[in-house]
Amino acid sequence: MISSLFGRGADEDARKRTLLGIGSFLLPLLAWCLISYAPFIWHPKVLVTDPGGVDYFQVDMLVDKAMFNEEVANMQQAHLALPQGKPSNPIYLPAPDDVAKAFYNGFVNPPTNTDVPSMPASLWHSIQIIFWGFLISSIIGVPLGILSGTYATLGRLNEPFIEFFRYLPAPAFGALAVAILGIYNGPKIAIIVIGTLFQQVLIIANTTRKLETTLIEAARTLGSKNLKLLTKVVVPGILPDLYRDQRILLGWAWTYLIVAELIGTSSGITWFITQQARYQHFDNVYAAIMTIGLIGFGSDLILARLGRRLFPWDRTQDRQ
């Protein structure tokens, strides 16, 4: 009876979390739709459908409302054909259906401009940059963070410099990275490593220090020390929290990707966004940005579900 009540409560909590999660996406989407489709909310432009007697008006041209109204008055005075138009938002704010079409076309149809790579190719290139940058950062940062959190002397030795270095903006090393590593993928990977490594060491060291000191003391009393203490006590004890830290730090790596891809060669999703903005294809810009968000959010959901399977004893995951 009690177990069934607890099970029912857990199901209701899960259902509530799901509904709230869906609502967190629906509310911004609703606001976007209102701004895009409701003319009385915010439509500062007019999309010309018929230029009438105005020489410089063209079909599908966006003009300010004040300018359009002024030309309507001028045509009335001149007894010429009046221009026709409909309220519209600026070109940099496309409607949701335009972005959805751009998203579909970006993955199905090849780009119209030959100097711009396709969205899938750009994304794949960026994912590789993220993978290698975060892998290198983790190979260095995770062991160093665990050691710094376990051994106070080592932590006092390296953490002051790491605290200093983490305040240096990673993009400032762009020119230096290009000079050392060339103009291809090396500087991009280096920026992601610089942006995440020092944060990683400090966060993991702090996570390690939160481990119950009684466990470490008991292990030392029983004769565990050095490598055995780390592998048998410290690492298993912090593993769920370490996994959660890595999920958060992976999101930081995606943030640094945008900056990193402004350096060096013309490739990656940032280059795709920049080129599309140059041609004023803002529907493609929004589609690419949202694709990054979908990949990041989807991968985090997968990692969170995997974490529940890997660490079923960690009850803090149930509150997420």
Short mmCIF file of N, CA, C and O in Angstrom, two decimals, residues 213-289:
data_model
loop_
_atom_site.label_atom_id
_atom_site.label_comp_id
_atom_site.label_asym_id
_atom_site.label_seq_id
_atom_site.Cartn_x
_atom_site.Cartn_y
_atom_site.Cartn_z
N THR A 213 35.03 13.52 4.92
CA THR A 213 36.39 13.30 5.44
C THR A 213 36.50 12.01 6.25
O THR A 213 37.58 11.42 6.32
N THR A 214 35.38 11.59 6.83
CA THR A 214 35.42 10.34 7.61
C THR A 214 35.74 9.14 6.72
O THR A 214 36.40 8.19 7.17
N LEU A 215 35.29 9.18 5.45
CA LEU A 215 35.61 8.08 4.53
C LEU A 215 37.11 8.03 4.26
O LEU A 215 37.71 6.95 4.25
N ILE A 216 37.68 9.19 4.03
CA ILE A 216 39.13 9.23 3.75
C ILE A 216 39.93 8.82 4.97
O ILE A 216 40.90 8.05 4.88
N GLU A 217 39.51 9.31 6.13
CA GLU A 217 40.22 8.96 7.36
C GLU A 217 40.12 7.46 7.66
O GLU A 217 41.10 6.83 8.07
N ALA A 218 38.92 6.92 7.42
CA ALA A 218 38.75 5.48 7.65
C ALA A 218 39.61 4.67 6.68
O ALA A 218 40.23 3.66 7.07
N ALA A 219 39.67 5.10 5.43
CA ALA A 219 40.49 4.39 4.44
C ALA A 219 41.97 4.46 4.80
O ALA A 219 42.70 3.46 4.68
N ARG A 220 42.41 5.62 5.28
CA ARG A 220 43.82 5.74 5.67
C ARG A 220 44.12 4.90 6.90
O ARG A 220 45.20 4.32 7.04
N THR A 221 43.15 4.81 7.80
CA THR A 221 43.34 3.98 8.99
C THR A 221 43.49 2.51 8.61
O THR A 221 44.26 1.76 9.24
N LEU A 222 42.77 2.11 7.56
CA LEU A 222 42.83 0.73 7.11
C LEU A 222 44.02 0.46 6.19
O LEU A 222 44.16 -0.64 5.65
N GLY A 223 44.84 1.48 5.98
CA GLY A 223 46.07 1.29 5.22
C GLY A 223 46.05 1.76 3.79
O GLY A 223 47.03 1.57 3.05
N SER A 224 44.95 2.37 3.34
CA SER A 224 44.90 2.87 1.97
C SER A 224 45.64 4.20 1.86
O SER A 224 45.47 5.08 2.70
N LYS A 225 46.43 4.36 0.83
CA LYS A 225 47.12 5.62 0.61
C LYS A 225 47.53 5.72 -0.85
O LYS A 225 47.51 4.74 -1.59
N ASN A 226 47.84 6.96 -1.23
CA ASN A 226 48.30 7.28 -2.58
C ASN A 226 47.32 6.78 -3.65
O ASN A 226 46.14 7.12 -3.61
N LEU A 227 47.81 5.95 -4.58
CA LEU A 227 46.98 5.55 -5.72
C LEU A 227 45.76 4.74 -5.29
O LEU A 227 44.66 4.91 -5.83
N LYS A 228 45.95 3.87 -4.30
CA LYS A 228 44.83 3.05 -3.85
C LYS A 228 43.75 3.92 -3.21
O LYS A 228 42.55 3.67 -3.40
N LEU A 229 44.15 4.95 -2.47
CA LEU A 229 43.19 5.85 -1.84
C LEU A 229 42.39 6.59 -2.92
O LEU A 229 41.17 6.75 -2.79
N LEU A 230 43.06 7.01 -3.96
CA LEU A 230 42.38 7.75 -5.02
C LEU A 230 41.41 6.86 -5.79
O LEU A 230 40.26 7.24 -6.03
N THR A 231 41.86 5.68 -6.18
CA THR A 231 41.07 4.83 -7.06
C THR A 231 39.96 4.08 -6.34
O THR A 231 38.92 3.78 -6.93
N LYS A 232 40.17 3.77 -5.05
CA LYS A 232 39.19 2.96 -4.32
C LYS A 232 38.24 3.78 -3.44
O LYS A 232 37.17 3.30 -3.09
N VAL A 233 38.63 5.01 -3.10
CA VAL A 233 37.81 5.80 -2.17
C VAL A 233 37.38 7.13 -2.79
O VAL A 233 36.18 7.42 -2.89
N VAL A 234 38.35 7.93 -3.21
CA VAL A 234 38.03 9.29 -3.65
C VAL A 234 37.22 9.28 -4.94
O VAL A 234 36.13 9.87 -5.00
N VAL A 235 37.74 8.64 -5.97
CA VAL A 235 37.05 8.67 -7.27
C VAL A 235 35.66 8.04 -7.19
O VAL A 235 34.68 8.65 -7.66
N PRO A 236 35.49 6.85 -6.62
CA PRO A 236 34.12 6.32 -6.50
C PRO A 236 33.20 7.21 -5.67
O PRO A 236 32.00 7.31 -5.96
N GLY A 237 33.76 7.90 -4.68
CA GLY A 237 32.93 8.74 -3.82
C GLY A 237 32.41 9.99 -4.51
O GLY A 237 31.31 10.47 -4.21
N ILE A 238 33.20 10.53 -5.43
CA ILE A 238 32.79 11.78 -6.08
C ILE A 238 32.23 11.55 -7.49
O ILE A 238 31.85 12.52 -8.16
N LEU A 239 32.16 10.32 -7.95
CA LEU A 239 31.83 10.03 -9.34
C LEU A 239 30.49 10.65 -9.79
O LEU A 239 30.44 11.27 -10.86
N PRO A 240 29.40 10.52 -9.03
CA PRO A 240 28.15 11.15 -9.50
C PRO A 240 28.27 12.67 -9.63
O PRO A 240 27.81 13.25 -10.62
N ASP A 241 28.90 13.32 -8.65
CA ASP A 241 29.07 14.77 -8.72
C ASP A 241 30.05 15.16 -9.83
O ASP A 241 29.87 16.19 -10.49
N LEU A 242 31.07 14.36 -10.03
CA LEU A 242 32.03 14.61 -11.10
C LEU A 242 31.34 14.52 -12.46
O LEU A 242 31.58 15.36 -13.35
N TYR A 243 30.50 13.55 -12.61
CA TYR A 243 29.74 13.39 -13.85
C TYR A 243 28.85 14.60 -14.10
O TYR A 243 28.77 15.12 -15.22
N ARG A 244 28.21 15.10 -13.05
CA ARG A 244 27.34 16.28 -13.17
C ARG A 244 28.16 17.51 -13.51
O ARG A 244 27.74 18.35 -14.31
N ASP A 245 29.33 17.64 -12.91
CA ASP A 245 30.20 18.78 -13.24
C ASP A 245 30.59 18.76 -14.71
O ASP A 245 30.62 19.81 -15.36
N GLN A 246 30.88 17.59 -15.23
CA GLN A 246 31.29 17.49 -16.63
C GLN A 246 30.16 17.87 -17.58
O GLN A 246 30.39 18.45 -18.64
N ARG A 247 28.94 17.54 -17.20
CA ARG A 247 27.79 17.95 -18.01
C ARG A 247 27.70 19.47 -18.10
O ARG A 247 27.46 20.04 -19.18
N ILE A 248 27.90 20.14 -16.97
CA ILE A 248 27.84 21.60 -16.95
C ILE A 248 28.99 22.20 -17.75
O ILE A 248 28.81 23.13 -18.54
N LEU A 249 30.17 21.66 -17.56
CA LEU A 249 31.34 22.18 -18.26
C LEU A 249 31.26 21.94 -19.77
O LEU A 249 31.79 22.74 -20.55
N LEU A 250 30.59 20.90 -20.19
CA LEU A 250 30.40 20.67 -21.62
C LEU A 250 29.57 21.79 -22.24
O LEU A 250 29.81 22.21 -23.37
N GLY A 251 28.60 22.30 -21.48
CA GLY A 251 27.84 23.45 -21.95
C GLY A 251 28.71 24.69 -22.11
O GLY A 251 28.54 25.47 -23.06
N TRP A 252 29.68 24.88 -21.22
CA TRP A 252 30.63 25.99 -21.37
C TRP A 252 31.46 25.82 -22.62
O TRP A 252 31.78 26.81 -23.30
N ALA A 253 31.81 24.59 -22.95
CA ALA A 253 32.60 24.35 -24.16
C ALA A 253 31.84 24.79 -25.40
O ALA A 253 32.42 25.37 -26.33
N TRP A 254 30.53 24.54 -25.43
CA TRP A 254 29.72 25.00 -26.56
C TRP A 254 29.72 26.53 -26.63
O TRP A 254 29.71 27.11 -27.73
N THR A 255 29.73 27.19 -25.48
CA THR A 255 29.76 28.65 -25.48
C THR A 255 31.06 29.17 -26.07
O THR A 255 31.06 30.11 -26.88
N TYR A 256 32.16 28.56 -25.69
CA TYR A 256 33.45 28.99 -26.22
C TYR A 256 33.63 28.62 -27.69
O TYR A 256 34.48 29.21 -28.36
N LEU A 257 32.85 27.67 -28.18
CA LEU A 257 32.97 27.29 -29.58
C LEU A 257 32.70 28.47 -30.51
O LEU A 257 33.40 28.66 -31.50
N ILE A 258 31.69 29.27 -30.18
CA ILE A 258 31.32 30.39 -31.05
C ILE A 258 32.49 31.37 -31.18
O ILE A 258 32.79 31.87 -32.26
N VAL A 259 33.17 31.63 -30.07
CA VAL A 259 34.33 32.52 -30.11
C VAL A 259 35.48 31.85 -30.84
O VAL A 259 36.17 32.47 -31.66
N ALA A 260 35.69 30.57 -30.57
CA ALA A 260 36.82 29.86 -31.16
C ALA A 260 36.71 29.81 -32.68
O ALA A 260 37.72 29.92 -33.39
N GLU A 261 35.50 29.66 -33.19
CA GLU A 261 35.35 29.51 -34.64
C GLU A 261 35.43 30.83 -35.39
O GLU A 261 35.37 30.84 -36.62
N LEU A 262 35.55 31.93 -34.69
CA LEU A 262 35.81 33.20 -35.35
C LEU A 262 37.28 33.35 -35.70
O LEU A 262 37.69 34.32 -36.33
N ILE A 263 38.07 32.39 -35.25
CA ILE A 263 39.53 32.43 -35.47
C ILE A 263 39.89 31.40 -36.53
O ILE A 263 39.41 30.26 -36.51
N GLY A 264 40.74 31.77 -37.46
CA GLY A 264 41.29 30.79 -38.39
C GLY A 264 40.44 30.60 -39.62
O GLY A 264 39.96 31.54 -40.24
N THR A 265 40.18 29.35 -39.97
CA THR A 265 39.59 29.02 -41.27
C THR A 265 38.10 29.32 -41.32
O THR A 265 37.45 29.54 -40.31
N SER A 266 37.57 29.31 -42.52
CA SER A 266 36.15 29.57 -42.75
C SER A 266 35.39 28.25 -42.73
O SER A 266 35.06 27.68 -43.78
N SER A 267 35.10 27.76 -41.55
CA SER A 267 34.38 26.51 -41.41
C SER A 267 33.69 26.49 -40.06
O SER A 267 34.00 27.29 -39.18
N GLY A 268 32.75 25.55 -39.91
CA GLY A 268 32.05 25.43 -38.66
C GLY A 268 30.73 26.17 -38.67
O GLY A 268 30.42 26.95 -39.57
N ILE A 269 29.93 25.92 -37.64
CA ILE A 269 28.59 26.49 -37.58
C ILE A 269 28.62 28.01 -37.41
O ILE A 269 27.73 28.71 -37.89
N THR A 270 29.67 28.54 -36.77
CA THR A 270 29.77 29.99 -36.62
C THR A 270 29.99 30.66 -37.96
O THR A 270 29.43 31.73 -38.24
N TRP A 271 30.82 30.06 -38.80
CA TRP A 271 31.03 30.59 -40.14
C TRP A 271 29.73 30.55 -40.93
O TRP A 271 29.41 31.49 -41.66
N PHE A 272 28.97 29.47 -40.79
CA PHE A 272 27.68 29.37 -41.47
C PHE A 272 26.76 30.50 -41.02
O PHE A 272 26.11 31.16 -41.85
N ILE A 273 26.68 30.75 -39.71
CA ILE A 273 25.82 31.82 -39.20
C ILE A 273 26.28 33.18 -39.71
O ILE A 273 25.46 34.01 -40.12
N THR A 274 27.59 33.42 -39.69
CA THR A 274 28.12 34.70 -40.15
C THR A 274 27.81 34.94 -41.61
O THR A 274 27.40 36.05 -42.00
N GLN A 275 27.98 33.92 -42.43
CA GLN A 275 27.72 34.07 -43.86
C GLN A 275 26.23 34.29 -44.14
O GLN A 275 25.86 35.11 -44.99
N GLN A 276 25.39 33.57 -43.44
CA GLN A 276 23.95 33.75 -43.64
C GLN A 276 23.51 35.14 -43.20
O GLN A 276 22.63 35.75 -43.84
N ALA A 277 24.07 35.65 -42.13
CA ALA A 277 23.75 37.01 -41.70
C ALA A 277 24.24 38.04 -42.72
O ALA A 277 23.59 39.07 -42.93
N ARG A 278 25.37 37.76 -43.35
CA ARG A 278 25.90 38.68 -44.37
C ARG A 278 24.93 38.81 -45.53
O ARG A 278 24.75 39.89 -46.09
N TYR A 279 24.28 37.71 -45.91
CA TYR A 279 23.30 37.74 -46.99
C TYR A 279 21.89 38.07 -46.49
O TYR A 279 20.93 37.99 -47.25
N GLN A 280 21.78 38.42 -45.21
CA GLN A 280 20.51 38.78 -44.57
C GLN A 280 19.50 37.63 -44.61
O GLN A 280 18.30 37.85 -44.68
N HIS A 281 19.99 36.40 -44.55
CA HIS A 281 19.12 35.23 -44.43
C HIS A 281 18.96 34.91 -42.94
O HIS A 281 19.49 33.92 -42.44
N PHE A 282 18.21 35.76 -42.26
CA PHE A 282 18.13 35.63 -40.81
C PHE A 282 17.30 34.43 -40.38
O PHE A 282 17.44 33.97 -39.24
N ASP A 283 16.47 33.91 -41.27
CA ASP A 283 15.77 32.67 -40.93
C ASP A 283 16.76 31.53 -40.79
O ASP A 283 16.64 30.69 -39.89
N ASN A 284 17.79 31.49 -41.66
CA ASN A 284 18.84 30.48 -41.53
C ASN A 284 19.69 30.70 -40.28
O ASN A 284 20.16 29.74 -39.66
N VAL A 285 19.90 31.98 -39.93
CA VAL A 285 20.66 32.28 -38.72
C VAL A 285 19.95 31.72 -37.50
O VAL A 285 20.56 31.05 -36.65
N TYR A 286 18.65 31.99 -37.38
CA TYR A 286 17.88 31.49 -36.25
C TYR A 286 17.85 29.96 -36.25
O TYR A 286 17.95 29.33 -35.19
N ALA A 287 17.70 29.37 -37.43
CA ALA A 287 17.66 27.90 -37.51
C ALA A 287 18.97 27.29 -37.03
O ALA A 287 18.96 26.29 -36.29
N ALA A 288 20.10 27.90 -37.42
CA ALA A 288 21.40 27.36 -37.00
C ALA A 288 21.60 27.53 -35.50
O ALA A 288 22.09 26.61 -34.82
N ILE A 289 21.22 28.69 -34.97
CA ILE A 289 21.37 28.92 -33.53
C ILE A 289 20.52 27.93 -32.74
O ILE A 289 20.96 27.35 -31.73
#
